[in-house]
Amino acid sequence: MTSPLKIGVLLSGGGTNLQAIIDAVANDGLPVDIVKVVSSRPDAYGIERARAAGIPVTALNREVYADTQAADARIVAELREAGAEYVVMAGYMRKVTPVMLEAFPDRVLNLHPALLPSFKGAHAIDEAYHAGVKVTGITVHFANEDYDKGPIVAQRAVEVREGDALEDLEARIHEIEHVLYPEVLRLLAEGRVSVGEDRKVHIL
């Protein structure tokens, strides 16, 4: 039996990726224990999802982030107290600082709605759509100090179909996100993921 991987989830909004992980644990036997959820906003709906699943929540606000390193130090302390082994960003709209990255080296996971290194930043789906690309996708990577540039763990392509509205593409990308993130967490829980000296991710 694989021991459950203890994770802390960071979010800022609706928490659909959090819900996908919760559902994968309940329905698919995903060996993960969500020990803490931290929201950067007190009104994020993801808080309600966490509470409904019995997960402890800390809700922060804009004032806390006036000093980003102090905010991350507080989050790190709470995650460590909860026993988190990995940090999973799920729609977290704050850039993590070296305080977080040094506390969890190569253990801060992020989900980006494009095929990195293309279309970095907060408007990736919109930019890919308006660039006219025929294929975009999702990237799961380890965060580092360079925004959207950490070692890539997994990617999944999503076709941009003729006649797609932006909303159609967004919906399809989010649907695949909800599949890929739990898949990556399963690989981590099974101990199959490592970062080599070449800073590339290797999967057994």
Coordinates of N, CA, C and O in Angstrom, one line a residue, residues 18-176:
L18 N -8.9 22.0 -6.6 CA -9.0 21.4 -5.3 C -10.1 20.4 -5.3 O -9.9 19.2 -4.8
Q19 N -11.2 20.7 -5.9 CA -12.3 19.7 -5.9 C -12.0 18.5 -6.7 O -12.4 17.4 -6.3
A20 N -11.3 18.7 -7.8 CA -10.9 17.5 -8.6 C -10.0 16.6 -7.8 O -10.1 15.3 -7.9
I21 N -9.1 17.1 -6.9 CA -8.2 16.3 -6.1 C -9.0 15.6 -5.0 O -8.9 14.4 -4.7
I22 N -10.0 16.4 -4.4 CA -10.8 15.8 -3.3 C -11.6 14.6 -3.9 O -11.7 13.6 -3.3
D23 N -12.2 14.8 -5.1 CA -13.0 13.8 -5.8 C -12.1 12.6 -6.1 O -12.6 11.4 -6.0
A24 N -10.9 12.8 -6.6 CA -10.0 11.7 -6.9 C -9.6 10.9 -5.7 O -9.5 9.7 -5.8
V25 N -9.5 11.5 -4.6 CA -9.2 10.8 -3.3 C -10.4 9.9 -3.0 O -10.2 8.8 -2.6
A26 N -11.6 10.5 -3.1 CA -12.8 9.8 -2.6 C -13.2 8.7 -3.6 O -13.6 7.6 -3.2
N27 N -13.0 9.0 -4.9 CA -13.6 8.1 -5.9 C -12.6 7.2 -6.6 O -13.0 6.1 -7.1
D28 N -11.4 7.6 -6.7 CA -10.4 6.9 -7.5 C -9.2 6.3 -6.6 O -8.2 5.8 -7.2
G29 N -9.3 6.5 -5.3 CA -8.3 5.9 -4.5 C -7.0 6.7 -4.6 O -5.9 6.1 -4.3
L30 N -7.0 8.0 -5.0 CA -5.8 8.7 -5.0 C -5.1 8.8 -3.6 O -5.8 9.2 -2.7
P31 N -3.9 8.3 -3.5 CA -3.3 8.2 -2.2 C -2.7 9.6 -1.7 O -1.5 9.8 -1.6
V32 N -3.6 10.5 -1.4 CA -3.2 11.8 -1.0 C -4.1 12.2 0.2 O -5.3 11.9 0.2
D33 N -3.5 12.9 1.1 CA -4.2 13.5 2.2 C -4.0 15.0 2.2 O -2.8 15.5 2.4
I34 N -5.1 15.7 2.0 CA -5.0 17.2 1.9 C -5.0 17.7 3.4 O -6.1 17.7 4.0
V35 N -3.9 18.1 3.9 CA -3.8 18.4 5.4 C -4.1 19.8 5.7 O -4.4 20.2 6.8
K36 N -4.1 20.7 4.6 CA -4.3 22.1 4.8 C -4.7 22.8 3.5 O -4.1 22.5 2.5
V37 N -5.6 23.7 3.6 CA -5.8 24.6 2.4 C -5.6 26.1 2.9 O -6.1 26.4 4.0
V38 N -4.8 26.8 2.1 CA -4.6 28.2 2.4 C -5.1 29.0 1.2 O -4.8 28.8 0.1
S39 N -6.0 30.0 1.5 CA -6.6 30.9 0.5 C -6.0 32.3 0.7 O -5.9 32.8 1.8
S40 N -5.6 32.9 -0.5 CA -5.1 34.2 -0.4 C -6.2 35.3 -0.3 O -5.9 36.4 -0.2
R41 N -7.4 34.8 -0.5 CA -8.6 35.7 -0.4 C -9.6 35.1 0.6 O -10.0 33.9 0.5
P42 N -10.2 35.9 1.4 CA -11.2 35.4 2.4 C -12.5 35.0 1.8 O -13.3 34.3 2.4
D43 N -12.8 35.5 0.5 CA -14.1 35.3 -0.1 C -14.0 34.2 -1.2 O -14.9 34.0 -2.0
A44 N -12.9 33.5 -1.3 CA -12.7 32.5 -2.3 C -13.6 31.3 -2.1 O -13.7 30.8 -1.0
Y45 N -14.3 30.9 -3.1 CA -15.3 29.8 -3.0 C -14.5 28.4 -2.7 O -15.1 27.5 -2.1
G46 N -13.3 28.4 -3.0 CA -12.5 27.2 -2.7 C -12.5 26.9 -1.2 O -12.4 25.7 -0.8
I47 N -12.7 27.9 -0.4 CA -12.7 27.7 1.1 C -13.9 26.9 1.4 O -13.8 26.0 2.3
E48 N -15.1 27.1 0.8 CA -16.3 26.3 1.1 C -16.1 24.9 0.7 O -16.5 23.9 1.3
R49 N -15.4 24.7 -0.5 CA -15.1 23.3 -0.9 C -14.3 22.5 0.1 O -14.5 21.4 0.4
A50 N -13.3 23.2 0.6 CA -12.4 22.6 1.6 C -13.2 22.3 2.9 O -13.0 21.2 3.4
R51 N -13.9 23.2 3.4 CA -14.7 23.0 4.6 C -15.7 21.9 4.5 O -15.9 21.1 5.4
A52 N -16.3 21.8 3.3 CA -17.3 20.7 3.0 C -16.6 19.3 3.1 O -17.2 18.3 3.4
A53 N -15.3 19.3 2.8 CA -14.6 18.1 2.8 C -13.8 17.8 4.1 O -13.1 16.9 4.3
G54 N -14.1 18.8 5.1 CA -13.4 18.6 6.4 C -12.0 18.9 6.4 O -11.2 18.4 7.3
I55 N -11.5 19.8 5.5 CA -10.1 20.1 5.4 C -9.9 21.4 6.2 O -10.6 22.4 5.9
P56 N -8.9 21.5 7.1 CA -8.6 22.8 7.8 C -8.2 23.9 6.8 O -7.4 23.6 5.8
V57 N -8.7 25.1 7.0 CA -8.5 26.2 6.1 C -7.9 27.4 6.9 O -8.3 27.7 8.0
T58 N -7.0 28.1 6.2 CA -6.5 29.4 6.7 C -6.8 30.4 5.5 O -6.4 30.1 4.4
A59 N -7.6 31.4 5.8 CA -7.9 32.4 4.8 C -7.2 33.7 5.2 O -7.3 34.3 6.2
L60 N -6.4 34.1 4.2 CA -5.6 35.4 4.3 C -6.3 36.5 3.6 O -7.3 36.3 2.9
N61 N -5.7 37.7 3.7 CA -6.2 38.8 2.9 C -5.1 39.7 2.4 O -3.9 39.4 2.6
R62 N -5.5 40.7 1.7 CA -4.5 41.6 1.0 C -3.5 42.2 1.9 O -2.3 42.3 1.6
E63 N -4.0 42.5 3.1 CA -3.1 43.2 4.1 C -1.9 42.2 4.5 O -0.8 42.7 4.7
V64 N -2.2 41.0 4.6 CA -1.2 40.0 5.0 C -0.1 40.0 4.0 O 1.1 39.8 4.3
Y65 N -0.4 40.2 2.7 CA 0.5 40.1 1.6 C 1.3 41.4 1.4 O 2.1 41.5 0.4
A66 N 1.1 42.4 2.2 CA 1.8 43.6 2.1 C 3.3 43.3 2.2 O 4.2 44.0 1.6
D67 N 3.7 42.3 3.0 CA 5.0 41.8 3.1 C 5.0 40.4 2.6 O 4.6 39.5 3.4
T68 N 5.4 40.1 1.4 CA 5.1 38.8 0.8 C 6.0 37.7 1.5 O 5.5 36.6 1.6
Q69 N 7.2 38.1 1.9 CA 8.0 37.1 2.5 C 7.5 36.7 3.9 O 7.5 35.5 4.3
A70 N 7.0 37.7 4.6 CA 6.4 37.4 5.9 C 5.1 36.6 5.7 O 4.8 35.6 6.5
A71 N 4.4 36.8 4.7 CA 3.2 36.0 4.4 C 3.5 34.6 4.1 O 2.9 33.7 4.6
D72 N 4.6 34.4 3.3 CA 5.0 33.0 3.0 C 5.6 32.3 4.2 O 5.4 31.1 4.4
A73 N 6.2 33.1 5.1 CA 6.7 32.5 6.3 C 5.6 32.0 7.2 O 5.7 30.9 7.8
R74 N 4.5 32.7 7.2 CA 3.3 32.3 8.0 C 2.7 31.1 7.3 O 2.3 30.1 8.0
I75 N 2.6 31.1 6.0 CA 2.0 29.9 5.3 C 2.9 28.7 5.5 O 2.4 27.6 5.8
V76 N 4.2 28.8 5.4 CA 5.1 27.7 5.6 C 5.0 27.1 7.0 O 4.9 25.9 7.2
A77 N 4.9 28.0 8.0 CA 4.7 27.5 9.4 C 3.4 26.7 9.5 O 3.4 25.6 10.2
E78 N 2.3 27.2 8.9 CA 1.1 26.4 9.0 C 1.1 25.1 8.3 O 0.6 24.1 8.7
L79 N 1.8 25.1 7.1 CA 1.9 23.9 6.3 C 2.7 22.9 7.1 O 2.4 21.7 7.1
R80 N 3.8 23.3 7.6 CA 4.7 22.4 8.4 C 4.0 21.8 9.6 O 4.1 20.6 9.9
E81 N 3.2 22.7 10.3 CA 2.5 22.2 11.5 C 1.5 21.2 11.1 O 1.2 20.2 11.8
A82 N 0.9 21.3 9.9 CA -0.1 20.4 9.4 C 0.5 19.1 8.9 O -0.2 18.1 8.6
G83 N 1.9 19.1 8.7 CA 2.6 17.9 8.2 C 2.7 17.8 6.7 O 3.0 16.7 6.2
A84 N 2.5 18.9 6.0 CA 2.5 18.9 4.5 C 3.9 18.5 4.0 O 4.9 19.0 4.5
E85 N 3.9 17.6 3.0 CA 5.2 17.2 2.4 C 5.4 18.0 1.1 O 6.5 18.2 0.7
Y86 N 4.3 18.3 0.4 CA 4.3 19.0 -0.8 C 3.3 20.2 -0.8 O 2.3 20.1 0.0
V87 N 3.6 21.2 -1.5 CA 2.7 22.4 -1.7 C 2.1 22.4 -3.1 O 2.9 22.3 -4.0
V88 N 0.8 22.4 -3.2 CA 0.1 22.3 -4.5 C -0.6 23.6 -4.7 O -1.6 23.9 -4.0
M89 N -0.2 24.4 -5.7 CA -0.8 25.6 -6.1 C -2.0 25.3 -7.0 O -1.7 24.7 -8.1
A90 N -3.2 25.7 -6.7 CA -4.4 25.3 -7.5 C -5.2 26.6 -7.7 O -6.1 27.0 -7.0
G91 N -4.7 27.4 -8.7 CA -5.4 28.7 -9.0 C -5.0 29.7 -7.9 O -5.8 30.5 -7.5
Y92 N -3.7 29.6 -7.5 CA -3.1 30.6 -6.5 C -2.5 31.7 -7.2 O -1.6 31.6 -8.0
M93 N -3.1 32.9 -7.0 CA -2.7 34.1 -7.8 C -1.6 34.9 -7.2 O -1.6 36.2 -7.4
R94 N -0.8 34.3 -6.4 CA 0.4 35.0 -5.8 C 1.7 34.3 -6.1 O 1.7 33.1 -6.2
K95 N 2.7 35.0 -6.4 CA 4.0 34.4 -6.7 C 4.6 34.1 -5.4 O 4.7 34.9 -4.5
V96 N 5.1 32.8 -5.3 CA 5.7 32.4 -4.1 C 7.1 32.9 -4.0 O 7.8 33.1 -5.0
T97 N 7.6 33.2 -2.8 CA 8.9 33.8 -2.6 C 9.9 32.7 -2.2 O 9.6 31.6 -2.0
P98 N 11.2 33.1 -2.2 CA 12.2 32.1 -1.8 C 12.0 31.5 -0.4 O 12.4 30.4 -0.1
V99 N 11.2 32.2 0.5 CA 10.9 31.6 1.8 C 10.1 30.3 1.6 O 10.5 29.3 2.2
M100 N 9.2 30.3 0.7 CA 8.4 29.1 0.4 C 9.3 28.0 -0.3 O 9.3 26.9 0.0
L101 N 10.0 28.5 -1.3 CA 10.7 27.6 -2.2 C 11.9 26.9 -1.4 O 12.2 25.7 -1.7
E102 N 12.5 27.6 -0.5 CA 13.6 27.0 0.3 C 13.0 26.1 1.4 O 13.7 25.1 1.7
A103 N 11.8 26.3 1.8 CA 11.2 25.4 2.8 C 10.8 24.1 2.2 O 10.8 23.1 2.8
F104 N 10.4 24.2 0.9 CA 9.9 23.0 0.2 C 10.6 22.9 -1.2 O 10.0 23.1 -2.2
P105 N 11.9 22.6 -1.1 CA 12.7 22.6 -2.4 C 12.2 21.5 -3.4 O 12.1 20.4 -3.0
D106 N 11.9 21.9 -4.6 CA 11.3 21.0 -5.6 C 10.1 20.3 -5.1 O 9.9 19.1 -5.5
R107 N 9.4 20.9 -4.2 CA 8.1 20.3 -3.7 C 7.0 21.3 -3.7 O 6.0 21.1 -3.0
V108 N 7.1 22.4 -4.5 CA 6.0 23.3 -4.7 C 5.6 23.2 -6.1 O 6.3 23.4 -7.1
L109 N 4.3 22.6 -6.3 CA 3.8 22.3 -7.6 C 2.9 23.3 -8.1 O 2.1 23.9 -7.3
N110 N 3.0 23.6 -9.4 CA 2.1 24.6 -10.0 C 1.5 24.0 -11.3 O 2.1 23.2 -12.0
L111 N 0.3 24.5 -11.6 CA -0.5 24.1 -12.8 C -0.6 25.4 -13.7 O -1.1 26.4 -13.2
H112 N -0.2 25.3 -14.9 CA -0.2 26.4 -15.8 C -1.0 26.0 -17.1 O -0.8 25.0 -17.7
P113 N -2.0 26.9 -17.5 CA -2.9 26.5 -18.6 C -2.3 26.8 -20.0 O -2.9 27.5 -20.8
A114 N -1.1 26.4 -20.3 CA -0.5 26.4 -21.6 C 0.7 25.5 -21.6 O 1.1 24.9 -20.5
L115 N 1.3 25.2 -22.8 CA 2.4 24.4 -22.9 C 3.7 25.2 -22.7 O 4.2 25.7 -23.7
L116 N 4.1 25.3 -21.5 CA 5.4 26.0 -21.2 C 6.5 25.4 -22.0 O 6.5 24.2 -22.2
P117 N 7.5 26.3 -22.5 CA 7.7 27.7 -22.1 C 6.8 28.7 -22.9 O 7.1 29.9 -22.8
S118 N 5.9 28.3 -23.7 CA 5.0 29.2 -24.4 C 3.9 29.8 -23.5 O 3.5 29.1 -22.6
F119 N 3.6 31.0 -23.7 CA 2.5 31.7 -23.1 C 2.5 31.7 -21.5 O 1.7 31.1 -20.8
K120 N 3.6 32.2 -21.0 CA 3.7 32.4 -19.5 C 2.8 33.5 -19.1 O 2.3 34.3 -19.8
G121 N 2.6 33.5 -17.7 CA 1.8 34.6 -17.1 C 0.4 34.3 -16.9 O -0.1 33.2 -17.2
A122 N -0.3 35.3 -16.4 CA -1.7 35.1 -15.9 C -2.8 35.0 -17.0 O -3.9 34.7 -16.7
H123 N -2.4 35.3 -18.3 CA -3.4 35.3 -19.4 C -3.1 34.3 -20.5 O -3.3 34.6 -21.7
A124 N -2.6 33.2 -20.1 CA -2.1 32.2 -21.0 C -3.2 31.7 -22.0 O -2.9 31.6 -23.2
I125 N -4.3 31.4 -21.5 CA -5.4 30.9 -22.4 C -5.8 31.9 -23.5 O -5.9 31.7 -24.7
D126 N -6.0 33.1 -23.0 CA -6.4 34.2 -23.9 C -5.3 34.5 -24.9 O -5.6 34.7 -26.1
E127 N -4.1 34.5 -24.5 CA -3.0 34.8 -25.4 C -2.8 33.7 -26.4 O -2.6 34.0 -27.6
A128 N -2.9 32.5 -26.0 CA -2.8 31.4 -27.0 C -3.9 31.4 -28.0 O -3.7 31.2 -29.2
Y129 N -5.1 31.7 -27.5 CA -6.3 31.7 -28.4 C -6.1 32.8 -29.4 O -6.3 32.6 -30.6
H130 N -5.7 34.0 -29.0 CA -5.6 35.1 -29.9 C -4.4 35.1 -30.8 O -4.3 35.8 -31.8
A131 N -3.4 34.2 -30.4 CA -2.2 34.0 -31.3 C -2.5 33.1 -32.4 O -1.8 33.0 -33.4
G132 N -3.7 32.4 -32.3 CA -4.1 31.5 -33.4 C -3.4 30.2 -33.4 O -3.3 29.5 -34.5
V133 N -2.8 29.8 -32.3 CA -2.1 28.5 -32.3 C -3.2 27.4 -32.5 O -4.4 27.5 -32.2
K134 N -2.7 26.3 -33.0 CA -3.6 25.1 -33.2 C -3.6 24.1 -32.1 O -4.6 23.3 -32.0
V135 N -2.6 24.2 -31.3 CA -2.5 23.3 -30.1 C -2.0 24.1 -29.0 O -1.0 24.9 -29.1
T136 N -2.6 24.0 -27.8 CA -2.1 24.6 -26.6 C -2.2 23.5 -25.5 O -2.1 22.3 -25.9
G137 N -2.4 23.8 -24.3 CA -2.4 22.7 -23.3 C -2.2 23.1 -21.9 O -2.5 24.2 -21.5
I138 N -1.7 22.1 -21.1 CA -1.6 22.3 -19.7 C -0.2 21.8 -19.3 O 0.3 20.8 -19.8
T139 N 0.5 22.5 -18.4 CA 1.8 22.1 -17.8 C 1.7 22.1 -16.3 O 1.2 23.0 -15.7
V140 N 2.2 21.0 -15.7 CA 2.4 20.9 -14.3 C 3.9 20.9 -14.1 O 4.6 20.2 -14.7
H141 N 4.3 21.9 -13.3 CA 5.8 22.0 -13.1 C 6.1 22.4 -11.6 O 5.2 22.8 -10.9
F142 N 7.3 22.2 -11.2 CA 7.8 22.7 -9.9 C 8.1 24.1 -10.0 O 8.8 24.6 -10.9
A143 N 7.6 24.9 -9.1 CA 7.8 26.3 -9.1 C 9.3 26.6 -8.7 O 9.9 25.9 -7.9
N144 N 9.8 27.7 -9.2 CA 11.1 28.2 -8.8 C 11.0 29.7 -8.8 O 9.9 30.3 -9.0
E145 N 12.1 30.4 -8.7 CA 12.1 31.9 -8.6 C 11.8 32.5 -9.9 O 11.5 33.7 -9.9
D146 N 11.9 31.8 -11.0 CA 11.6 32.4 -12.3 C 10.1 32.0 -12.6 O 9.8 30.8 -12.7
Y147 N 9.3 33.0 -12.9 CA 7.9 32.8 -13.0 C 7.6 31.8 -14.2 O 8.0 32.0 -15.3
D148 N 6.8 30.8 -13.9 CA 6.4 29.8 -14.9 C 7.6 29.2 -15.6 O 7.6 28.9 -16.8
K149 N 8.7 28.9 -14.9 CA 9.9 28.4 -15.6 C 10.5 27.2 -14.9 O 11.6 26.8 -15.2
G150 N 9.9 26.7 -13.8 CA 10.5 25.6 -13.1 C 10.4 24.3 -13.9 O 9.8 24.2 -14.9
P151 N 11.1 23.2 -13.3 CA 11.2 21.9 -14.0 C 9.8 21.4 -14.3 O 8.9 21.3 -13.4
I152 N 9.6 20.9 -15.5 CA 8.3 20.5 -16.0 C 8.1 19.0 -15.6 O 8.9 18.1 -15.9
V153 N 7.0 18.7 -15.0 CA 6.7 17.3 -14.5 C 5.8 16.6 -15.6 O 6.0 15.5 -15.9
A154 N 4.8 17.3 -16.1 CA 3.9 16.7 -17.0 C 3.2 17.8 -17.9 O 3.0 18.9 -17.5
Q155 N 2.9 17.4 -19.1 CA 2.1 18.2 -20.0 C 1.1 17.4 -20.8 O 1.2 16.2 -21.0
R156 N 0.0 18.1 -21.1 CA -1.1 17.5 -21.9 C -1.5 18.5 -22.9 O -1.8 19.7 -22.6
A157 N -1.5 18.1 -24.2 CA -1.9 19.0 -25.3 C -3.5 19.1 -25.4 O -4.2 18.1 -25.1
V158 N -3.9 20.2 -25.8 CA -5.3 20.5 -26.0 C -5.5 21.1 -27.4 O -4.9 22.2 -27.7
E159 N -6.2 20.5 -28.3 CA -6.4 21.1 -29.6 C -7.3 22.3 -29.6 O -8.3 22.4 -28.9
V160 N -6.9 23.3 -30.4 CA -7.8 24.5 -30.6 C -8.6 24.2 -31.8 O -8.0 24.2 -32.9
R161 N -9.8 24.0 -31.7 CA -10.7 23.6 -32.8 C -11.2 24.7 -33.6 O -11.4 25.8 -33.1
E162 N -11.4 24.4 -34.9 CA -12.0 25.5 -35.8 C -13.4 25.9 -35.2 O -14.2 25.0 -34.9
G163 N -13.6 27.2 -35.1 CA -14.8 27.6 -34.6 C -14.9 27.8 -33.1 O -15.9 28.2 -32.5
D164 N -13.9 27.4 -32.4 CA -13.9 27.5 -30.9 C -14.0 29.0 -30.5 O -13.4 29.9 -31.0
A165 N -14.9 29.2 -29.6 CA -14.9 30.5 -28.8 C -13.9 30.3 -27.7 O -13.5 29.2 -27.3
L166 N -13.4 31.5 -27.2 CA -12.5 31.4 -26.1 C -13.0 30.6 -24.9 O -12.3 29.8 -24.3
E167 N -14.3 30.8 -24.7 CA -14.9 30.0 -23.5 C -14.9 28.5 -23.8 O -14.7 27.8 -22.8
D168 N -15.0 28.1 -25.0 CA -14.9 26.7 -25.3 C -13.5 26.1 -25.0 O -13.4 25.0 -24.4
L169 N -12.5 26.8 -25.4 CA -11.2 26.4 -25.2 C -10.9 26.4 -23.7 O -10.3 25.4 -23.1
E170 N -11.3 27.4 -23.0 CA -11.1 27.5 -21.5 C -11.7 26.3 -20.8 O -11.1 25.7 -20.0
A171 N -12.9 25.9 -21.2 CA -13.6 24.8 -20.6 C -12.9 23.5 -20.8 O -12.8 22.7 -19.9
R172 N -12.4 23.3 -22.0 CA -11.7 22.1 -22.3 C -10.4 22.0 -21.6 O -10.0 20.9 -21.1
I173 N -9.7 23.1 -21.5 CA -8.4 23.2 -20.7 C -8.7 22.8 -19.3 O -8.0 22.0 -18.7
H174 N -9.7 23.4 -18.7 CA -10.0 23.2 -17.3 C -10.4 21.7 -17.0 O -10.0 21.1 -16.0
E175 N -11.1 21.2 -18.0 CA -11.5 19.8 -17.9 C -10.3 18.8 -17.8 O -10.2 17.9 -17.0
I176 N -9.3 19.1 -18.7 CA -8.0 18.3 -18.7 C -7.2 18.6 -17.4 O -6.6 17.7 -16.9

